[in-house]
PDB file of N, CA and C in Angstrom:
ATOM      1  N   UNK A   1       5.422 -10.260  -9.536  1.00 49.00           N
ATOM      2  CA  UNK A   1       5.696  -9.761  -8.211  1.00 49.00           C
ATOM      3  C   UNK A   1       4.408  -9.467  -7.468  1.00 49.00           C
ATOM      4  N   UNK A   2       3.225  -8.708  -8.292  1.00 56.00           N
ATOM      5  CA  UNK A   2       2.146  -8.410  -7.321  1.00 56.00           C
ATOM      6  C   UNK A   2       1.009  -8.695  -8.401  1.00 56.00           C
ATOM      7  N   UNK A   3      -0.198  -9.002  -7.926  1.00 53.00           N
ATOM      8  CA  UNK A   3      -1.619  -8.655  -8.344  1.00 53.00           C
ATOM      9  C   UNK A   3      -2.061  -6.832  -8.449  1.00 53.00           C
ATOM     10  N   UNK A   4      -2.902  -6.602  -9.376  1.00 54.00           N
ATOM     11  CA  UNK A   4      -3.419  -5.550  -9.460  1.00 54.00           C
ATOM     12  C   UNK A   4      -4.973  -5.990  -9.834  1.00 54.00           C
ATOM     13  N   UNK A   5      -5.580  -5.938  -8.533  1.00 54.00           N
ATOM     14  CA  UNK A   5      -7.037  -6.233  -8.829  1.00 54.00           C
ATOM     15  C   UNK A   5      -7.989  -4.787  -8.872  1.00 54.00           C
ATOM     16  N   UNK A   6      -9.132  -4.692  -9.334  1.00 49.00           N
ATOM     17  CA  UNK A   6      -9.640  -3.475  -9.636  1.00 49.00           C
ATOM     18  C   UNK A   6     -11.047  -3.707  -9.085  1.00 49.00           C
ATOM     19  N   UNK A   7     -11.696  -3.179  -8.549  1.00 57.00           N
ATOM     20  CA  UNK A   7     -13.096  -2.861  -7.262  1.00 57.00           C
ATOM     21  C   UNK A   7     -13.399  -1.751  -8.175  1.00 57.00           C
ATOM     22  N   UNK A   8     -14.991  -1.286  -8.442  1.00 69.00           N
ATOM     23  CA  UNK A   8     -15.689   0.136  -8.412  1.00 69.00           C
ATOM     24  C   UNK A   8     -14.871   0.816  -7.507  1.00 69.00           C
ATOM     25  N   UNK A   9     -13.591   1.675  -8.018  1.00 88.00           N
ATOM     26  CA  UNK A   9     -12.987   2.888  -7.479  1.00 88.00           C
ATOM     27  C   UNK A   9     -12.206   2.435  -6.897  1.00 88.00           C
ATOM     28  N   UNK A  10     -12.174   1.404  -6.509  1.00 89.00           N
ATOM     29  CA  UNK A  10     -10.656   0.345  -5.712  1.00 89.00           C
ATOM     30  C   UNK A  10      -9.910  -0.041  -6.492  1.00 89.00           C
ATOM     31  N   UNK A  11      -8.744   0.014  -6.357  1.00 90.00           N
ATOM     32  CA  UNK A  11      -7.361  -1.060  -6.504  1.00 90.00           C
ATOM     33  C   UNK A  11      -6.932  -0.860  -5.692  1.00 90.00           C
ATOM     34  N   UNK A  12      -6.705  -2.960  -5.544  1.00 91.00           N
ATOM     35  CA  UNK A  12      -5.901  -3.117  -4.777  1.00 91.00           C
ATOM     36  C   UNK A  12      -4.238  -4.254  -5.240  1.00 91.00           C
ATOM     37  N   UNK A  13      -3.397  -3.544  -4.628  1.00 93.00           N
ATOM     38  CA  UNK A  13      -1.945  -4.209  -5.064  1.00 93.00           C
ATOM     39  C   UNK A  13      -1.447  -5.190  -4.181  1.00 93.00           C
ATOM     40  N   UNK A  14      -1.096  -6.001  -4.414  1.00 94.00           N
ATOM     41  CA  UNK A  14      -0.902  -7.430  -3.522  1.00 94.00           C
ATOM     42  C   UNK A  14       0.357  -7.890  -4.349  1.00 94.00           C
ATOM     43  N   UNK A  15       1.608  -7.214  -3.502  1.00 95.00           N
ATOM     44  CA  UNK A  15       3.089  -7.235  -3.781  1.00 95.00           C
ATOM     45  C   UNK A  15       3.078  -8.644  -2.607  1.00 95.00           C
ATOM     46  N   UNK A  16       4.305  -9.380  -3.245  1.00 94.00           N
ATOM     47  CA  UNK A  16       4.462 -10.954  -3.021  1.00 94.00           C
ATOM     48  C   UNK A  16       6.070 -10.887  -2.450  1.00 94.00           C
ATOM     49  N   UNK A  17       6.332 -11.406  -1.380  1.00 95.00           N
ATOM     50  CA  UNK A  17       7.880 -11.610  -0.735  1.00 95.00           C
ATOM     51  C   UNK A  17       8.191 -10.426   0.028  1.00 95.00           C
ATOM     52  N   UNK A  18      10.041 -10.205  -0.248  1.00 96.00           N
ATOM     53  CA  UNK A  18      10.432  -9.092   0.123  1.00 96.00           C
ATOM     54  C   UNK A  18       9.727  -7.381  -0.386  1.00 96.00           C
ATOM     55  N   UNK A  19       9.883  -6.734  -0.027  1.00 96.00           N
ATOM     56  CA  UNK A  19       9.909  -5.391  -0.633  1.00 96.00           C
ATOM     57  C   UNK A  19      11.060  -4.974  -0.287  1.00 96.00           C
ATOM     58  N   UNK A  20      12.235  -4.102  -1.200  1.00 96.00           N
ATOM     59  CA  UNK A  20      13.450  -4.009  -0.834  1.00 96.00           C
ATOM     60  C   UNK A  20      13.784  -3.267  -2.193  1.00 96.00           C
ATOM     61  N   UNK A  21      15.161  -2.774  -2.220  1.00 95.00           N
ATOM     62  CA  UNK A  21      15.957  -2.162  -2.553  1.00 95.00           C
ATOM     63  C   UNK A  21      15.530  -2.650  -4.445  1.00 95.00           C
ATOM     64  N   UNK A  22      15.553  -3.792  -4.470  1.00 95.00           N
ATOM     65  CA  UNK A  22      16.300  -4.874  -5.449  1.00 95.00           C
ATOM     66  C   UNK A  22      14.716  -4.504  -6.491  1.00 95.00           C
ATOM     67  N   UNK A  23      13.703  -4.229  -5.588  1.00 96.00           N
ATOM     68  CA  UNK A  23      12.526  -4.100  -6.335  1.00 96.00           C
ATOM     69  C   UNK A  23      11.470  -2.967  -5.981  1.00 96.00           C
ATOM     70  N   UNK A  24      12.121  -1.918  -5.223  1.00 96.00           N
ATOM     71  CA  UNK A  24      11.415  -1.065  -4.897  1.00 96.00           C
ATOM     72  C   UNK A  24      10.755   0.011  -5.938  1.00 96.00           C
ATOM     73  N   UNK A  25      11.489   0.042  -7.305  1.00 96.00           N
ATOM     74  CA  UNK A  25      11.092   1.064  -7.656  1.00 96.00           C
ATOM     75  C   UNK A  25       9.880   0.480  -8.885  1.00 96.00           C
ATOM     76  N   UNK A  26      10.051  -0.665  -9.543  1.00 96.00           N
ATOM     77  CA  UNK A  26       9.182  -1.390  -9.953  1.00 96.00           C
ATOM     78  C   UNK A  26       7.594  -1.594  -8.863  1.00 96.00           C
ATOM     79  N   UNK A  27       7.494  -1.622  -7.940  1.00 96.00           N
ATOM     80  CA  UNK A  27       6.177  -1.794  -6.378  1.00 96.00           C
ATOM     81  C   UNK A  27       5.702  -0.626  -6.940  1.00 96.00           C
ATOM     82  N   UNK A  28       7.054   0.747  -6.767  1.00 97.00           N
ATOM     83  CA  UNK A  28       6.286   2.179  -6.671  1.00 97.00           C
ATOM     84  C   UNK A  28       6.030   2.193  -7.825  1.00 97.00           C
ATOM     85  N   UNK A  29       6.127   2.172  -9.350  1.00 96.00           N
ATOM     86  CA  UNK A  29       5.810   2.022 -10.332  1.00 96.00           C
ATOM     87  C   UNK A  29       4.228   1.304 -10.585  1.00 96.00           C
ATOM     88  N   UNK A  30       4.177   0.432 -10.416  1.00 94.00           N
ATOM     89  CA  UNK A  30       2.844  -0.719 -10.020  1.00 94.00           C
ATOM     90  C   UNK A  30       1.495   0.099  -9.233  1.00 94.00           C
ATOM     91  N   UNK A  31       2.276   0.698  -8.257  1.00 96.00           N
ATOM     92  CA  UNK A  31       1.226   1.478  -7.282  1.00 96.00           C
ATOM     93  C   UNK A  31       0.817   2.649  -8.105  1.00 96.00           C
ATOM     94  N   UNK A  32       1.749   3.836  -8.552  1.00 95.00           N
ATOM     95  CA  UNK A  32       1.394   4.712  -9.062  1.00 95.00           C
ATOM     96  C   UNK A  32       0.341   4.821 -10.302  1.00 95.00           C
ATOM     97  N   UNK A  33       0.970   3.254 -11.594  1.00 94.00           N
ATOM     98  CA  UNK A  33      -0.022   3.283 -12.545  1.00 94.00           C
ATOM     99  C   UNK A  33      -1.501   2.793 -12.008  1.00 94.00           C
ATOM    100  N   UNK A  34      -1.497   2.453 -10.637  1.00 92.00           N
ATOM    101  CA  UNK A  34      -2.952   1.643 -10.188  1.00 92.00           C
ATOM    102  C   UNK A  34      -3.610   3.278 -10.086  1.00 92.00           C
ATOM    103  N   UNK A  35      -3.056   4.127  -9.472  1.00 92.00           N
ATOM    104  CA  UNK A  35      -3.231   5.296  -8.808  1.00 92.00           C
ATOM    105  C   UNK A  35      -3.673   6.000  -9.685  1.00 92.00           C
ATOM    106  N   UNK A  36      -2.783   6.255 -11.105  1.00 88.00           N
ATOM    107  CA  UNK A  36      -3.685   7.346 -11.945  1.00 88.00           C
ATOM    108  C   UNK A  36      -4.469   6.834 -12.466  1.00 88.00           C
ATOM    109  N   UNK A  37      -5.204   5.667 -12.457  1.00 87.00           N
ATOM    110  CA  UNK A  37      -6.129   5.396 -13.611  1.00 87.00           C
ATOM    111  C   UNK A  37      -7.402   6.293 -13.160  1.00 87.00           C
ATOM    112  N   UNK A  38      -8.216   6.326 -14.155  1.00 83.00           N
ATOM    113  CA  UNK A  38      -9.620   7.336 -14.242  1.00 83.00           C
ATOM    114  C   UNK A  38     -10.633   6.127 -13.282  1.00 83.00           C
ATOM    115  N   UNK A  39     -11.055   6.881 -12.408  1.00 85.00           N
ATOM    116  CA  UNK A  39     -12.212   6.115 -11.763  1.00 85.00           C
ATOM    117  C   UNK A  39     -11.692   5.801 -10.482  1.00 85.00           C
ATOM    118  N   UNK A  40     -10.327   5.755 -10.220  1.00 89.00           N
ATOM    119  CA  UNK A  40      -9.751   5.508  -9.368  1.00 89.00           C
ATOM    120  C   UNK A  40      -9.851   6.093  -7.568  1.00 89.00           C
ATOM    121  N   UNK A  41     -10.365   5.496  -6.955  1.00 93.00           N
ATOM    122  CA  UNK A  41     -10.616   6.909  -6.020  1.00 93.00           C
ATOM    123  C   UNK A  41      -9.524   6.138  -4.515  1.00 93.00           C
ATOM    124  N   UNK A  42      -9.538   4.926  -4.548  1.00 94.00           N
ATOM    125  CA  UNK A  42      -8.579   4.726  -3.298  1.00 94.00           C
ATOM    126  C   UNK A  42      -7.839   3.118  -3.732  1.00 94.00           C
ATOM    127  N   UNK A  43      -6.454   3.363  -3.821  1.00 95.00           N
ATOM    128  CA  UNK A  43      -5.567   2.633  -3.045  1.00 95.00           C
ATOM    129  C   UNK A  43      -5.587   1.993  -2.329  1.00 95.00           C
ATOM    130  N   UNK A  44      -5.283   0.550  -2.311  1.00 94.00           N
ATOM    131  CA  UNK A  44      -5.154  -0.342  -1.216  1.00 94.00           C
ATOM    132  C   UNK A  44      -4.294  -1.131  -1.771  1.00 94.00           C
ATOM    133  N   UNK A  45      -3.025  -1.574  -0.503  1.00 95.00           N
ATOM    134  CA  UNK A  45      -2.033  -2.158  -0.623  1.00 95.00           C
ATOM    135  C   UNK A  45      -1.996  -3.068   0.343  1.00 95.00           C
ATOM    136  N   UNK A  46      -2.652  -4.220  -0.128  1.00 94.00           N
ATOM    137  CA  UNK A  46      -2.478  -5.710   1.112  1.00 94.00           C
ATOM    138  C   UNK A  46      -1.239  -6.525   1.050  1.00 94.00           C
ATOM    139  N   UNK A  47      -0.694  -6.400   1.981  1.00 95.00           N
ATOM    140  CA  UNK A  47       0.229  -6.782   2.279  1.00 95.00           C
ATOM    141  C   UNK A  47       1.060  -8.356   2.664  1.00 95.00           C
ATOM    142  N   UNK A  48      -0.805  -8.906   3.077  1.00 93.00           N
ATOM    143  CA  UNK A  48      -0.575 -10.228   3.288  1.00 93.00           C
ATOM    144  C   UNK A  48       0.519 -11.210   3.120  1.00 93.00           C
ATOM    145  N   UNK A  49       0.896 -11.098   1.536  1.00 94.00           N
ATOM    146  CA  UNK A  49       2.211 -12.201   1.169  1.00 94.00           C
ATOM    147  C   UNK A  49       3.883 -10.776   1.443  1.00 94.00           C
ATOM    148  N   UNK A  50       3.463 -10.219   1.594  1.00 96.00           N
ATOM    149  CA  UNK A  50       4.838  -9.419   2.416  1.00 96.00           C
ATOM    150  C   UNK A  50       5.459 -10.331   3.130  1.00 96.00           C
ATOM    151  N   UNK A  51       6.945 -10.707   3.159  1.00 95.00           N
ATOM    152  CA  UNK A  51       7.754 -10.825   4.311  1.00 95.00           C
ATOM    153  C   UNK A  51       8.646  -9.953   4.889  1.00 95.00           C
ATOM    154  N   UNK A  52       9.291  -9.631   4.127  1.00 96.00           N
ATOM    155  CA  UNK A  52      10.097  -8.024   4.450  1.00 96.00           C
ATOM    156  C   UNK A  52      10.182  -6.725   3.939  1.00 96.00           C
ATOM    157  N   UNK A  53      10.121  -6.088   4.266  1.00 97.00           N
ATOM    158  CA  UNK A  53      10.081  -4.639   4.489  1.00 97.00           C
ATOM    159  C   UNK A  53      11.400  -3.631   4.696  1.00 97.00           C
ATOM    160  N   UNK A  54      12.052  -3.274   3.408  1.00 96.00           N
ATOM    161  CA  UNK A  54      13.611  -2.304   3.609  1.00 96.00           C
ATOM    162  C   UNK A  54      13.154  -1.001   3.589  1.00 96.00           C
ATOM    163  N   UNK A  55      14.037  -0.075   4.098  1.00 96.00           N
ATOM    164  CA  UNK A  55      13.572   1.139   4.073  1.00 96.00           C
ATOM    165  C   UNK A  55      13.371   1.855   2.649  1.00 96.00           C
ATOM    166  N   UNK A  56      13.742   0.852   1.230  1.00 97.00           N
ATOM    167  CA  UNK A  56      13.299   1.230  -0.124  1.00 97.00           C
ATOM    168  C   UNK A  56      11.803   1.311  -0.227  1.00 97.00           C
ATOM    169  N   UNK A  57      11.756  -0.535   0.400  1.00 97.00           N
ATOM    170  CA  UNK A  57      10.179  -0.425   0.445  1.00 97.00           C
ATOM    171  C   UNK A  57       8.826   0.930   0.804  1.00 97.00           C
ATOM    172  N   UNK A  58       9.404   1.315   2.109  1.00 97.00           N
ATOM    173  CA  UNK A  58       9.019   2.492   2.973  1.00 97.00           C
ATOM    174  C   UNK A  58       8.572   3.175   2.602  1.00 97.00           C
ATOM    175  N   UNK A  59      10.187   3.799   1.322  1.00 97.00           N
ATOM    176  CA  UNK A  59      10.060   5.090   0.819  1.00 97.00           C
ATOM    177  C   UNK A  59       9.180   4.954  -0.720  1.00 97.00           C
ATOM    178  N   UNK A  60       8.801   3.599  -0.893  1.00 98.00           N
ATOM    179  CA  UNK A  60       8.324   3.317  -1.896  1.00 98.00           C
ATOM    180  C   UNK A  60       6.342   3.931  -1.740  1.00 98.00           C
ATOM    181  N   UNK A  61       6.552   3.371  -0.295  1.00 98.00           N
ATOM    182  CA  UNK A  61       5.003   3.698  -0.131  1.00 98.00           C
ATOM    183  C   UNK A  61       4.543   4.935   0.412  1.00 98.00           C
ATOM    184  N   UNK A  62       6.041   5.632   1.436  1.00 97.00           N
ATOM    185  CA  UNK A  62       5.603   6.796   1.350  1.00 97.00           C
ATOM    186  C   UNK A  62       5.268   8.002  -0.077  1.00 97.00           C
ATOM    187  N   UNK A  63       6.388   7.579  -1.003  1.00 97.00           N
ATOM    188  CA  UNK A  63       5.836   8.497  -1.922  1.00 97.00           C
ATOM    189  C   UNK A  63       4.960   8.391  -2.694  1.00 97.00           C
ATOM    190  N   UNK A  64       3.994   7.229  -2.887  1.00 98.00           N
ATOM    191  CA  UNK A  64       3.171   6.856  -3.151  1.00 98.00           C
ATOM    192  C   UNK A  64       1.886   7.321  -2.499  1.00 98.00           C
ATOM    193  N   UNK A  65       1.608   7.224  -0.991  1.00 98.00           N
ATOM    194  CA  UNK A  65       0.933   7.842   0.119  1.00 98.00           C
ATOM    195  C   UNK A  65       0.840   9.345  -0.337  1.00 98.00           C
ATOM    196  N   UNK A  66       1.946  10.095  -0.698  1.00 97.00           N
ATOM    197  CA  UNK A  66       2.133  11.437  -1.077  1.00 97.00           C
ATOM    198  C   UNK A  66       0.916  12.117  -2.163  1.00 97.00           C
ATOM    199  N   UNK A  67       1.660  11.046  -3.385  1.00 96.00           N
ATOM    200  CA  UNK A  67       0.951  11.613  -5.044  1.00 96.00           C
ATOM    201  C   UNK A  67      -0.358  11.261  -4.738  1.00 96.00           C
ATOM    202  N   UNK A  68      -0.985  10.033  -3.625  1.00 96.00           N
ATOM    203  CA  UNK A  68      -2.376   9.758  -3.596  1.00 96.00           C
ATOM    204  C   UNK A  68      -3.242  11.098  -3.142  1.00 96.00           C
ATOM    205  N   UNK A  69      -2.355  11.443  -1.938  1.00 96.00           N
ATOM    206  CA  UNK A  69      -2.646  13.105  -1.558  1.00 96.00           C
ATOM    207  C   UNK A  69      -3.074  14.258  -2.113  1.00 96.00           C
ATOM    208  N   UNK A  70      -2.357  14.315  -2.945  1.00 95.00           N
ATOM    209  CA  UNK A  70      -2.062  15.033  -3.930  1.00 95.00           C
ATOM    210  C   UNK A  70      -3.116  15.259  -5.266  1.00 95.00           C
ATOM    211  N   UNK A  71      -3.198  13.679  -5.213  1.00 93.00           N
ATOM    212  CA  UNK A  71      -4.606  13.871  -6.370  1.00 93.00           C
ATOM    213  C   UNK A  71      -5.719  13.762  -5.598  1.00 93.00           C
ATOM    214  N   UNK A  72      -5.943  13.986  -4.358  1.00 93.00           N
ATOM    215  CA  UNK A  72      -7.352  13.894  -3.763  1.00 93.00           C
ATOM    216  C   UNK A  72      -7.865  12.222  -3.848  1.00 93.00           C
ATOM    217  N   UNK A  73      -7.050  11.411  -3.759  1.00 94.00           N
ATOM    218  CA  UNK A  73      -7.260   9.905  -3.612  1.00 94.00           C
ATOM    219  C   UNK A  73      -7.025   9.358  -2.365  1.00 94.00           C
ATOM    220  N   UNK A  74      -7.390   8.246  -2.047  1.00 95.00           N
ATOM    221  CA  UNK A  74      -7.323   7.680  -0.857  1.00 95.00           C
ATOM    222  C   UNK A  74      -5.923   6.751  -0.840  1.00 95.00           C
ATOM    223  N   UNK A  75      -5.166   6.344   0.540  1.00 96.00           N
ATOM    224  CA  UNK A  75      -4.600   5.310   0.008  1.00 96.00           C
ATOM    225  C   UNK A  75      -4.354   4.293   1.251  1.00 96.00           C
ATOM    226  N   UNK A  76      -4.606   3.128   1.483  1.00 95.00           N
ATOM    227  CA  UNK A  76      -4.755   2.595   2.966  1.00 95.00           C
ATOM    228  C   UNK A  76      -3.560   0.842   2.153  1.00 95.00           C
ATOM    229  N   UNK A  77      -3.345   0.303   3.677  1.00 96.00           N
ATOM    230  CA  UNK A  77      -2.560  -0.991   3.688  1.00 96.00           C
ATOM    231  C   UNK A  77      -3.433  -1.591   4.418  1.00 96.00           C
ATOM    232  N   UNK A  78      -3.233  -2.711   4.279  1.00 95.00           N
ATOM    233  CA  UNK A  78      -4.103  -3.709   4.456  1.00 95.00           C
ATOM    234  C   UNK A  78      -3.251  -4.882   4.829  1.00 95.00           C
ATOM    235  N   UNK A  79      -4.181  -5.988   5.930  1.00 94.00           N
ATOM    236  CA  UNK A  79      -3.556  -7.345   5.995  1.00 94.00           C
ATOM    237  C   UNK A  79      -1.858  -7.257   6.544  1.00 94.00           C
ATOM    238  N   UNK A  80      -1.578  -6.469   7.097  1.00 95.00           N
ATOM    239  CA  UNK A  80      -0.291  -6.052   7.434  1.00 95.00           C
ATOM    240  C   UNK A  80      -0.109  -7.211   8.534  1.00 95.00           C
ATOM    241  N   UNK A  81       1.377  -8.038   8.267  1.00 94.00           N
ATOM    242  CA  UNK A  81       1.322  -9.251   9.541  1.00 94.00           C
ATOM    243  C   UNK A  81       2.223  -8.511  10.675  1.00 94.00           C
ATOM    244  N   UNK A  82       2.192  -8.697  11.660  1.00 94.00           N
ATOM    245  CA  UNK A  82       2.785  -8.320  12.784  1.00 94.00           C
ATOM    246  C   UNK A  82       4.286  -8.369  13.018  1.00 94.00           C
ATOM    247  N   UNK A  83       4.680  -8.901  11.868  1.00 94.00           N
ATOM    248  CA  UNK A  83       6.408  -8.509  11.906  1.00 94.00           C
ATOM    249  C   UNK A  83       7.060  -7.273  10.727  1.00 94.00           C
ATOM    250  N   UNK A  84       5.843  -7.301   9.859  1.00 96.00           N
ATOM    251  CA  UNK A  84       5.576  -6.199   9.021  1.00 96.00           C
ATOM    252  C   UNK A  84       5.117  -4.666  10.024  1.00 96.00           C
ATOM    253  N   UNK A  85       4.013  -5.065  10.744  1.00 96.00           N
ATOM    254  CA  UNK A  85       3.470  -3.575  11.937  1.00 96.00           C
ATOM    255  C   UNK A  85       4.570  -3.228  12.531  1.00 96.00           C
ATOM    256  N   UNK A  86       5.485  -4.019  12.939  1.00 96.00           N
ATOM    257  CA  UNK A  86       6.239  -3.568  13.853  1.00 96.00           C
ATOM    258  C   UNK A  86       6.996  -2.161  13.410  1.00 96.00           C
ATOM    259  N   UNK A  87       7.492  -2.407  12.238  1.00 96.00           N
ATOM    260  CA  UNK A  87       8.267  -1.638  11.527  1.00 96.00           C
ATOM    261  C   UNK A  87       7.536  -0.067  11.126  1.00 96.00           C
ATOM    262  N   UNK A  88       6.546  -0.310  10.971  1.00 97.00           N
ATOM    263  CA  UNK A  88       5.457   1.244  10.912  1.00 97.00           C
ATOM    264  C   UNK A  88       5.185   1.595  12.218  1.00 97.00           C
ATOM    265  N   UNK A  89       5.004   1.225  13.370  1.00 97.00           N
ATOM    266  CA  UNK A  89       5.147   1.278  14.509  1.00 97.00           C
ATOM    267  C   UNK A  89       6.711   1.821  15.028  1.00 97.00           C
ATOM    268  N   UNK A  90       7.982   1.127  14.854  1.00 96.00           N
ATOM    269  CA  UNK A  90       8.882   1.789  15.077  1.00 96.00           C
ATOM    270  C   UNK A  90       9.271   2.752  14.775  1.00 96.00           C
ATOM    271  N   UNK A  91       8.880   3.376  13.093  1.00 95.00           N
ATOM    272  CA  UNK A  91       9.507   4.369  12.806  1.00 95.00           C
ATOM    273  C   UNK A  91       8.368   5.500  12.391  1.00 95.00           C
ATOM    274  N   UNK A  92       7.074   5.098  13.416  1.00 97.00           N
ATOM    275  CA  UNK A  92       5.818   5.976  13.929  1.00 97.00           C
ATOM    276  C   UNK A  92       4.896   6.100  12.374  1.00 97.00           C
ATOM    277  N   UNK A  93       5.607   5.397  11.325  1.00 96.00           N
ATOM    278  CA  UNK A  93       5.050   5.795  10.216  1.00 96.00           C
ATOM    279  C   UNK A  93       3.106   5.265  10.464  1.00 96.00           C
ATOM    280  N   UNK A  94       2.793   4.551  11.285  1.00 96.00           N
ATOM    281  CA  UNK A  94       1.185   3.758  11.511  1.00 96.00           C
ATOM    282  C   UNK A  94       0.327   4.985  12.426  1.00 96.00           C
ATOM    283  N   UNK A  95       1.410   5.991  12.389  1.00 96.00           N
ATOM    284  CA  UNK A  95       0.329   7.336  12.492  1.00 96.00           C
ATOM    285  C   UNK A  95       0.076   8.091  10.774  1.00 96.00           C
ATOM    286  N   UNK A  96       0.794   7.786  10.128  1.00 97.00           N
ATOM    287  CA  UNK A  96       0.626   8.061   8.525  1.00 97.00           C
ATOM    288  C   UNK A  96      -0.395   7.259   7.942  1.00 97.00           C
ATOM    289  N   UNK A  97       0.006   6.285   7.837  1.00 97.00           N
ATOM    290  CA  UNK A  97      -0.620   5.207   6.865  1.00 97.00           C
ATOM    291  C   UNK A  97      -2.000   4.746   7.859  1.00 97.00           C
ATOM    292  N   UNK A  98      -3.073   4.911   7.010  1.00 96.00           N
ATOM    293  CA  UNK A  98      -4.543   4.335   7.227  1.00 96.00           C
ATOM    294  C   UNK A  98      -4.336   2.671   7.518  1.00 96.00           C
ATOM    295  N   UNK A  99      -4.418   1.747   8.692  1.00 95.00           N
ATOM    296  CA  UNK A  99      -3.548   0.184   8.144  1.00 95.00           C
ATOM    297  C   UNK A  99      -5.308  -0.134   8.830  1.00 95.00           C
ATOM    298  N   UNK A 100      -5.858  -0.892   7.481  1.00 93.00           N
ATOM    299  CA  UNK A 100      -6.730  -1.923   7.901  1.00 93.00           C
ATOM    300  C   UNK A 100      -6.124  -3.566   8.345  1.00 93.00           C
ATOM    301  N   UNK A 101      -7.328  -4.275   8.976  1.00 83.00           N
ATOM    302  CA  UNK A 101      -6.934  -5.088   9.670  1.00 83.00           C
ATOM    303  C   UNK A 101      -6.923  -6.390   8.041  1.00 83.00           C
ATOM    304  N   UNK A 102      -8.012  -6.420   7.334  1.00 71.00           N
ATOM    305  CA  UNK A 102      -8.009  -7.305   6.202  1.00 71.00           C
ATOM    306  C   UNK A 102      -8.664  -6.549   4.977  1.00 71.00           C
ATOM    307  N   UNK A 103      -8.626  -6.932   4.186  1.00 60.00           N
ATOM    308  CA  UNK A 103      -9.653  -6.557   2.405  1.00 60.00           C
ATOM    309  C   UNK A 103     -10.864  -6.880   3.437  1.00 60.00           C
ATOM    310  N   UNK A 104     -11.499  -6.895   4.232  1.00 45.00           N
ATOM    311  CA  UNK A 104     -13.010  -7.377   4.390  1.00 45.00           C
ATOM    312  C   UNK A 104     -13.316  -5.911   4.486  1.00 45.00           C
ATOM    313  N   UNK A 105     -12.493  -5.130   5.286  1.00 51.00           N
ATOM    314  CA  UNK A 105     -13.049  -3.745   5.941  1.00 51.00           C
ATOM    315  C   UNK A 105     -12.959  -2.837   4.596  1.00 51.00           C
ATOM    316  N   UNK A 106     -13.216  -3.424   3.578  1.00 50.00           N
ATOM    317  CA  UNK A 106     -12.746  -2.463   2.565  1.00 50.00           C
ATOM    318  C   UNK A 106     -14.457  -2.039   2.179  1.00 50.00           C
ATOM    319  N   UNK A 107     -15.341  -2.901   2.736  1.00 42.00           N
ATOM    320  CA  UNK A 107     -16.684  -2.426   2.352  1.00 42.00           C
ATOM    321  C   UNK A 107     -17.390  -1.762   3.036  1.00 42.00           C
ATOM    322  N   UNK A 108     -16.551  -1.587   4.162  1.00 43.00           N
ATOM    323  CA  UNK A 108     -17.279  -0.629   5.192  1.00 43.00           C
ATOM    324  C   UNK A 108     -16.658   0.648   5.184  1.00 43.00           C
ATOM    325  N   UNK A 109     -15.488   0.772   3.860  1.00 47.00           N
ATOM    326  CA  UNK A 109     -14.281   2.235   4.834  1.00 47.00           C
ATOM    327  C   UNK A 109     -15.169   3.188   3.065  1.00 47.00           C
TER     328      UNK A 109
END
């Protein structure tokens, strides 16, 4: 379903297709073990091969967004396509979530 690539203090998760109901809790699973590892200091979730987005998905990344909080970690999205923004935009969540434009800005943040 996704890549888990690992950067000095980065991971990043690169979930593939839908995000939805059918696989939401497996994503949040994926994210979280990226999240506690030791060394870990920020989260990144590129989104690129995303096509859809259910409100499982959402709640997948909000509570994810949460525990990153929580442990004093970072956690940003990335590569988000514009039928994907819309949806963080509608439901104001792109005042929450840190959304870079690609993995390039990941060496400057």
């Amino acid at each position: 379903m996704q890549a888990v690539l690992h950067y000095p203090k980065i991971a990043i998760v690169r979930p593939q297709g839908c995000l939805s109901a059918g696989n939401a809790l497996e994503f949040e699973r994926d994210m979280t073990t990226a999240l506690a590892q030791n060394g870990i200091s920020i989260l990144v979730v590129d989104l690129a091969a995303v096509e859809s987005l259910d409100s499982a998905g959402l709640m997948a990344l909000l509570s994810t967004h949460k525990l990153a909080l929580s442990l004093g970690r970072g956690f940003r999205l990335c590569a988000v396509a514009p039928s994907i923004r819309i949806i963080f935009e509608l439901t104001q969540l792109d005042r929450v979530f840190e959304i870079l434009d690609g993995e390039v800005e990941l060496a400057t943040t």
